[in-house]
Amino acid sequence: MLVKIVKLNLTENINILQQLTNEEMILPFPELGNATIGEHMRHIIELLGSLLDNYDSGYINYDKRKRDIILQSDTKEAIKILEKYRFEIDKPNKTLYLVNNCFSDTETLETNYFRELLYNLEHSIHHQALIKVGLYRLPHIKISDSFGIAPSTLEYRKQCAQ
């Protein structure tokens, strides 16, 4: 079920990117501290890429991810990578090691693929919520009801509506 939800999340990101021009991708939004939709999308893509690219080695270091500027300014390139990840994401769970060096000393924590996939889903939803703030200034963009909203919140809303 987790893989299915992550694939849906990737599809939502692709759907937004398909509606944006490259110029809209690099448009700074004051509401986002002058960040761009493209910068947020690049960040989502690169974190997931860190997980998928390092799955075989078993050592994930989100701090040392690739930072590819083209992903924040070229919708076609960003879509191409997201589609690639949507295809590659269905992997068996296995033990992984998360390497963290954001507190100066390097620390290695045991984790697993599904836990990191869940982290990436939650991370993507968080950035989608920020992206949505910018998208409200682009009224021609159609945003799905679930974009930027956690699955647990969507489920809670369903229960409340009954």
Coordinates of C-alpha atoms in Angstrom, one line a residue:
M1 CA 0.0 0.0 0.0
L2 CA 2.9 2.4 0.8
V3 CA 4.4 2.1 -2.6
K4 CA 1.0 2.7 -4.2
I5 CA 0.5 5.9 -2.2
V6 CA 4.0 7.1 -3.0
K7 CA 3.4 6.5 -6.7
L8 CA 0.2 8.5 -6.5
N9 CA 2.1 11.3 -4.8
L10 CA 4.7 11.2 -7.7
T11 CA 1.8 11.4 -10.2
E12 CA 0.4 14.4 -8.4
N13 CA 3.8 16.2 -8.8
I14 CA 4.0 15.2 -12.4
N15 CA 0.4 16.5 -13.0
I16 CA 1.4 19.9 -11.5
L17 CA 4.6 20.1 -13.5
Q18 CA 2.8 19.3 -16.8
Q19 CA 0.7 22.4 -16.2
L20 CA 3.6 24.8 -15.4
T21 CA 5.8 26.6 -17.9
N22 CA 9.5 26.8 -17.2
E23 CA 9.0 30.5 -16.5
E24 CA 6.5 29.7 -13.8
M25 CA 8.9 27.1 -12.3
I26 CA 11.5 29.8 -11.6
L27 CA 9.1 32.5 -10.5
P28 CA 10.0 33.6 -6.9
F29 CA 7.1 33.8 -4.5
P30 CA 7.3 36.2 -1.6
E31 CA 5.0 33.9 0.4
L32 CA 7.7 31.2 0.1
G33 CA 10.5 33.5 1.2
N34 CA 11.2 34.1 -2.5
A35 CA 11.7 30.4 -3.1
T36 CA 10.3 29.0 -6.4
I37 CA 8.1 26.0 -7.1
G38 CA 11.0 24.6 -9.0
E39 CA 13.3 24.7 -6.0
H40 CA 10.7 22.8 -3.9
M41 CA 10.2 20.2 -6.7
R42 CA 13.9 19.8 -7.1
H43 CA 14.2 19.2 -3.4
I44 CA 11.5 16.5 -3.4
I45 CA 13.1 14.8 -6.4
E46 CA 16.6 14.9 -5.0
L47 CA 15.7 13.4 -1.6
L48 CA 13.9 10.5 -3.2
G49 CA 16.8 10.1 -5.6
S50 CA 19.2 9.8 -2.7
L51 CA 17.1 6.8 -1.4
L52 CA 16.7 5.1 -4.8
D53 CA 20.2 5.7 -6.0
N54 CA 21.8 4.3 -2.8
Y55 CA 19.4 1.5 -2.2
D56 CA 21.9 -1.1 -3.5
S57 CA 24.7 0.1 -1.3
G58 CA 22.4 0.4 1.7
Y59 CA 23.8 3.7 2.9
I60 CA 21.6 6.8 2.5
N61 CA 22.9 10.3 3.1
Y62 CA 20.3 12.9 2.3
D63 CA 22.8 15.7 3.3
K64 CA 25.1 14.7 0.4
R65 CA 22.5 14.4 -2.3
K66 CA 22.9 15.6 -5.9
R67 CA 21.8 19.2 -6.4
D68 CA 20.9 19.5 -10.1
I69 CA 19.7 23.1 -11.0
I70 CA 18.1 21.9 -14.2
L71 CA 15.4 20.0 -12.2
Q72 CA 14.2 23.3 -10.8
S73 CA 13.9 25.1 -14.1
D74 CA 13.0 22.5 -16.7
T75 CA 9.6 20.9 -16.3
K76 CA 10.3 18.2 -18.9
E77 CA 13.5 17.2 -17.1
A78 CA 11.8 17.1 -13.7
I79 CA 8.9 15.0 -15.1
K80 CA 11.4 12.6 -16.7
I81 CA 13.1 11.9 -13.4
L82 CA 9.8 11.6 -11.5
E83 CA 8.5 9.1 -14.1
K84 CA 11.7 7.1 -13.8
Y85 CA 11.4 7.1 -10.0
R86 CA 7.7 6.0 -10.2
F87 CA 8.9 3.0 -12.2
E88 CA 11.9 2.2 -9.9
I89 CA 10.2 2.6 -6.5
D90 CA 8.7 -0.8 -6.1
K91 CA 11.6 -2.5 -4.3
P92 CA 11.6 -5.0 -1.5
N93 CA 12.0 -3.8 2.1
K94 CA 15.5 -4.2 3.4
T95 CA 17.8 -2.8 6.2
L96 CA 19.5 0.4 5.2
Y97 CA 21.8 2.8 7.1
L98 CA 21.0 6.5 7.3
V99 CA 24.2 8.5 7.4
N100 CA 23.6 11.9 9.1
N101 CA 26.2 14.6 9.4
C102 CA 24.2 17.7 10.0
F103 CA 25.3 18.0 13.6
S104 CA 29.1 18.0 12.7
D105 CA 29.8 14.5 13.8
T106 CA 28.8 11.7 11.4
E107 CA 26.2 9.4 12.8
T108 CA 24.8 6.2 11.2
L109 CA 21.4 5.0 12.1
E110 CA 19.7 1.7 11.2
T111 CA 16.6 2.1 9.2
N112 CA 14.8 0.3 6.3
Y113 CA 13.6 1.0 2.8
F114 CA 9.9 1.3 3.7
R115 CA 10.6 3.7 6.6
E116 CA 12.7 5.9 4.3
L117 CA 10.0 5.7 1.6
L118 CA 7.5 6.9 4.2
Y119 CA 9.8 9.7 5.2
N120 CA 10.1 10.7 1.5
L121 CA 6.3 10.7 1.2
E122 CA 5.8 12.9 4.2
H123 CA 8.6 15.1 3.0
S124 CA 7.0 15.5 -0.4
I125 CA 3.6 16.3 1.1
H126 CA 5.2 19.0 3.3
H127 CA 6.8 20.6 0.2
Q128 CA 3.6 20.2 -1.8
A129 CA 1.7 22.2 0.9
L130 CA 4.3 25.0 0.4
I131 CA 4.1 24.7 -3.4
K132 CA 0.3 25.0 -3.2
V133 CA 0.7 28.5 -1.6
G134 CA 2.5 29.6 -4.7
L135 CA 0.0 27.8 -7.0
Y136 CA -2.9 29.8 -5.7
R137 CA -1.3 32.8 -7.5
L138 CA -1.5 30.8 -10.7
P139 CA -5.2 30.3 -11.1
H140 CA -5.0 28.4 -14.4
I141 CA -3.3 25.5 -12.5
K142 CA -5.6 22.7 -11.5
I143 CA -4.7 21.3 -8.1
S144 CA -6.0 17.9 -6.9
D145 CA -7.9 17.8 -3.6
S146 CA -5.2 15.6 -2.1
F147 CA -2.2 17.7 -3.2
G148 CA -0.2 18.7 -0.1
I149 CA -2.4 16.9 2.4
A150 CA -1.4 13.9 4.4
P151 CA -3.2 10.6 3.8
S152 CA -4.2 10.5 7.5
T153 CA -5.8 13.9 7.1
L154 CA -7.7 12.9 4.0
E155 CA -9.0 9.8 5.9
Y156 CA -10.0 11.9 8.9
R157 CA -11.9 14.3 6.7
K158 CA -13.8 11.4 5.1
Q159 CA -14.8 10.1 8.6
C160 CA -16.0 13.6 9.6
A161 CA -18.1 13.9 6.5
Q162 CA -20.0 10.7 7.3

